[in-house]
Short mmCIF file of C-alpha atoms in Angstrom, two decimals:
data_model
loop_
_atom_site.label_atom_id
_atom_site.label_comp_id
_atom_site.label_asym_id
_atom_site.label_seq_id
_atom_site.Cartn_x
_atom_site.Cartn_y
_atom_site.Cartn_z
CA MET A 18 -154.53 -10.36 -19.85
CA ARG A 19 -156.24 -7.32 -21.35
CA ARG A 20 -155.20 -3.71 -20.77
CA PHE A 21 -157.34 -0.56 -20.96
CA SER A 22 -156.49 3.14 -20.90
CA PRO A 23 -158.38 5.69 -18.75
CA GLY A 24 -161.71 6.47 -20.42
CA GLN A 25 -161.65 3.34 -22.59
CA ILE A 26 -164.92 1.43 -22.78
CA ILE A 27 -164.54 -2.26 -21.91
CA PHE A 28 -168.06 -3.10 -23.01
CA HIS A 29 -171.30 -1.23 -23.65
CA HIS A 30 -174.77 -1.87 -22.29
CA GLY A 31 -176.45 -4.24 -24.73
CA ASP A 32 -173.24 -5.82 -26.05
CA PRO A 33 -173.03 -9.62 -26.25
CA GLY A 34 -171.50 -11.02 -23.07
CA GLY A 35 -168.95 -13.77 -23.39
CA LEU A 36 -166.23 -12.85 -20.89
CA LEU A 37 -165.81 -12.43 -17.14
CA TYR A 38 -163.30 -9.71 -16.21
CA ILE A 39 -161.14 -9.86 -13.08
CA ILE A 40 -159.31 -6.63 -12.24
CA SER A 41 -155.58 -7.19 -11.81
CA SER A 42 -154.80 -3.49 -11.39
CA GLY A 43 -156.59 -0.17 -11.88
CA LYS A 44 -160.21 0.92 -11.47
CA VAL A 45 -163.39 0.35 -13.51
CA LYS A 46 -166.72 2.14 -13.25
CA ILE A 47 -170.02 0.45 -14.04
CA THR A 48 -172.74 2.73 -15.39
CA HIS A 49 -176.22 2.56 -16.86
CA ALA A 50 -177.61 5.25 -19.17
CA THR A 51 -181.23 6.05 -20.00
CA PRO A 52 -182.36 6.65 -23.61
CA ASP A 53 -182.41 10.42 -22.95
CA GLY A 54 -178.76 10.41 -21.90
CA GLN A 55 -179.02 10.45 -18.11
CA GLU A 56 -176.42 8.22 -16.48
CA ALA A 57 -176.33 6.39 -13.16
CA LEU A 58 -172.96 5.37 -11.75
CA LEU A 59 -173.64 1.96 -10.20
CA ALA A 60 -170.22 0.99 -8.87
CA ILE A 61 -166.50 1.65 -8.94
CA LEU A 62 -164.49 -1.56 -8.77
CA GLY A 63 -160.82 -2.10 -7.99
CA GLN A 64 -158.09 -4.72 -7.79
CA GLY A 65 -159.31 -8.26 -7.07
CA GLU A 66 -162.95 -7.53 -7.94
CA PHE A 67 -164.72 -8.93 -10.99
CA PHE A 68 -167.53 -7.87 -13.30
CA GLY A 69 -169.45 -9.14 -16.30
CA GLU A 70 -170.72 -12.29 -14.59
CA LEU A 71 -174.45 -11.72 -15.19
CA ALA A 72 -174.28 -12.17 -18.96
CA LEU A 73 -172.27 -15.37 -18.49
CA LEU A 74 -174.93 -16.87 -16.24
CA ASP A 75 -178.11 -16.06 -18.18
CA ASN A 76 -176.81 -15.74 -21.78
CA SER A 77 -178.23 -12.21 -22.00
CA THR A 78 -176.54 -9.07 -23.27
CA ARG A 79 -174.58 -6.73 -21.02
CA SER A 80 -176.83 -5.03 -18.46
CA ALA A 81 -174.51 -2.02 -18.00
CA THR A 82 -171.47 -0.27 -19.44
CA ALA A 83 -167.96 -0.83 -18.04
CA GLU A 84 -165.30 1.86 -18.44
CA ALA A 85 -161.71 2.03 -17.20
CA ILE A 86 -161.06 5.15 -15.12
CA GLN A 87 -157.37 4.43 -14.57
CA GLN A 88 -154.77 2.46 -16.48
CA THR A 89 -156.32 -0.95 -15.94
CA ALA A 90 -155.30 -4.57 -16.48
CA THR A 91 -157.81 -7.40 -16.33
CA LEU A 92 -157.74 -11.15 -16.58
CA THR A 93 -160.56 -12.67 -18.62
CA LEU A 94 -162.42 -15.94 -18.47
CA HIS A 95 -164.63 -17.18 -21.30
CA ARG A 96 -168.22 -18.26 -20.63
CA ASP A 97 -167.63 -21.99 -21.16
CA ASP A 98 -164.54 -21.98 -18.95
CA PHE A 99 -166.38 -19.94 -16.30
CA ARG A 100 -169.31 -22.35 -16.19
CA ARG A 101 -167.03 -25.38 -16.16
CA PHE A 102 -164.97 -23.90 -13.31
CA ILE A 103 -168.11 -23.10 -11.30
CA ALA A 104 -169.41 -26.65 -11.77
CA GLN A 105 -166.12 -28.12 -10.57
CA ASN A 106 -165.44 -25.64 -7.72
CA PRO A 107 -168.38 -25.12 -5.37
CA ASP A 108 -166.34 -22.75 -3.19
CA PHE A 109 -165.85 -20.45 -6.17
CA ALA A 110 -169.54 -20.72 -7.05
CA MET A 111 -170.41 -19.66 -3.49
CA HIS A 112 -168.01 -16.72 -3.77
CA VAL A 113 -169.71 -15.58 -6.98
CA LEU A 114 -173.12 -15.82 -5.31
CA GLN A 115 -171.91 -13.87 -2.27
CA THR A 116 -170.44 -11.15 -4.48
CA MET A 117 -173.67 -10.87 -6.47
CA ALA A 118 -175.64 -10.66 -3.21
CA GLN A 119 -173.37 -7.79 -2.09
CA HIS A 120 -174.01 -5.98 -5.37
CA ILE A 121 -177.78 -6.41 -4.97
CA ARG A 122 -177.64 -5.14 -1.39
CA ARG A 123 -175.62 -2.10 -2.50
CA LEU A 124 -178.04 -1.30 -5.33
CA ASN A 125 -181.02 -1.76 -3.03
CA GLY A 126 -179.38 0.63 -0.60
CA GLN A 127 -178.76 3.22 -3.31
CA LEU A 128 -182.38 2.97 -4.47
CA SER A 129 -183.65 3.27 -0.91
CA ASP A 130 -181.42 6.31 -0.32
CA ILE A 131 -182.86 8.12 -3.35
CA PHE A 132 -186.39 7.68 -1.98
CA PHE A 133 -185.83 8.20 1.74
CA LEU A 134 -182.73 10.38 2.27
CA ASP A 135 -182.29 14.04 1.42
CA LEU A 136 -179.30 15.03 -0.71
CA PRO A 137 -176.89 15.72 2.19
CA GLY A 138 -177.69 12.28 3.60
CA ARG A 139 -177.23 10.61 0.20
CA LEU A 140 -173.92 12.37 -0.41
CA ALA A 141 -172.69 11.49 3.08
CA ARG A 142 -173.60 7.83 2.47
CA THR A 143 -171.87 7.81 -0.91
CA LEU A 144 -168.66 9.32 0.47
CA LEU A 145 -168.60 6.86 3.37
CA ARG A 146 -169.22 3.94 1.03
CA LEU A 147 -166.41 5.06 -1.28
CA ALA A 148 -164.11 5.53 1.72
CA GLU A 149 -164.87 2.02 2.92
CA GLN A 150 -164.09 0.54 -0.49
CA HIS A 151 -161.26 2.79 -1.70
CA GLY A 152 -160.14 4.70 1.41
CA LYS A 153 -156.61 5.20 2.73
CA VAL A 154 -155.95 6.46 6.24
CA THR A 155 -153.88 9.67 6.26
CA PRO A 156 -152.92 12.11 9.05
CA ASP A 157 -155.84 14.33 7.95
CA GLY A 158 -158.49 11.64 7.69
CA ILE A 159 -159.65 9.03 5.19
CA LEU A 160 -158.55 9.78 1.63
CA ILE A 161 -160.81 8.34 -1.07
CA ASP A 162 -158.16 7.05 -3.47
CA LEU A 163 -160.10 7.86 -6.63
CA ALA A 164 -160.14 10.80 -9.01
CA LEU A 165 -163.81 11.83 -8.73
CA THR A 166 -165.68 14.66 -10.39
CA GLN A 167 -168.80 16.33 -9.05
CA THR A 168 -170.61 14.78 -12.01
CA ASP A 169 -169.52 11.31 -10.79
CA LEU A 170 -170.97 12.06 -7.35
CA ALA A 171 -174.17 13.39 -8.93
CA GLU A 172 -174.57 10.17 -10.93
CA MET A 173 -174.06 8.10 -7.76
CA THR A 174 -176.59 10.06 -5.69
CA GLY A 175 -179.34 10.80 -8.20
CA ALA A 176 -178.67 14.54 -8.05
CA THR A 177 -177.48 17.34 -10.31
CA ARG A 178 -173.90 18.59 -10.45
CA VAL A 179 -175.01 22.04 -9.24
CA SER A 180 -176.73 20.62 -6.14
CA ILE A 181 -173.68 18.43 -5.40
CA ASN A 182 -171.47 21.53 -5.63
CA LYS A 183 -173.63 23.36 -3.07
CA THR A 184 -173.76 20.39 -0.69
CA LEU A 185 -170.02 19.81 -0.89
CA GLY A 186 -169.51 23.47 -0.09
CA ARG A 187 -171.56 22.99 3.07
CA PHE A 188 -169.49 19.90 4.00
CA ARG A 189 -166.23 21.79 3.48
CA ARG A 190 -167.32 24.81 5.53
CA ALA A 191 -168.37 22.51 8.37
CA GLY A 192 -164.95 20.83 8.32
CA TRP A 193 -166.36 17.40 7.47
CA VAL A 194 -164.68 16.96 4.08
CA LYS A 195 -161.61 18.37 2.35
CA THR A 196 -161.18 18.49 -1.41
CA LYS A 197 -157.99 18.84 -3.40
CA GLY A 198 -158.48 18.71 -7.13
CA ARG A 199 -160.50 15.55 -7.78
CA ARG A 200 -159.57 13.92 -4.46
CA PHE A 201 -161.78 13.89 -1.38
CA THR A 202 -160.71 13.36 2.23
CA ILE A 203 -163.22 12.65 4.99
CA LEU A 204 -162.17 14.68 8.02
CA ASP A 205 -165.09 13.92 10.33
CA ARG A 206 -166.65 10.51 9.71
CA ASP A 207 -168.92 10.76 12.76
CA ALA A 208 -170.49 13.96 11.43
CA LEU A 209 -171.37 12.26 8.13
CA VAL A 210 -172.81 9.25 9.95
CA ASN A 211 -174.91 11.58 12.11
CA LEU A 212 -176.15 13.37 8.99
CA ILE A 213 -177.45 10.07 7.61
CA LEU A 214 -179.24 9.31 10.88
CA ILE A 215 -180.80 12.78 11.00
CA SER A 216 -182.05 12.28 7.45
CA GLY A 217 -183.89 9.17 8.59
CA GLY A 218 -181.51 6.55 7.28
CA SER A 219 -179.52 3.83 8.94
CA VAL A 220 -175.81 3.11 8.70
CA TYR A 221 -175.08 -0.14 6.87
#
């Protein structure tokens, strides 16, 4: 068991990779930064999900940075144990492959969104994706159970914080989304879905 405080880096992009991390509690964000300091937020992972598997499979360095965004506890598995367990448990190996395929599909979708959707469509997609993964049904709507900043949303949509602020203002005025501090609640899911379709995307 390893424990991390909010904001603590678990590993950096380029670090040697010898451990698989399985989240027992808390949340972890996976990011990738360019040499000039721009950052893309690739995923936010929660309880029961795992990360760090790529470096264990190909003996390369870490391909991204992992950071705890809540008080987080993880279980760890060393490379040799991971490979031995995969060899002896084909069901687990299939699960790893399916999870990696889901990650690739998500990243392909994010890349496609940046090229083919306008910012309102990209933000709508991001909010719906976060609601699907981290949402809780409330009397008002679907609460995204994460503390998110506008910078986080900008890094997930390939936009600037200023443009996210303007687009969120539009969503709030239309009654599609409610914000309270760093929490977002989707009030009208159908309106966000329709916005994606109008932008030329598809709902997946």
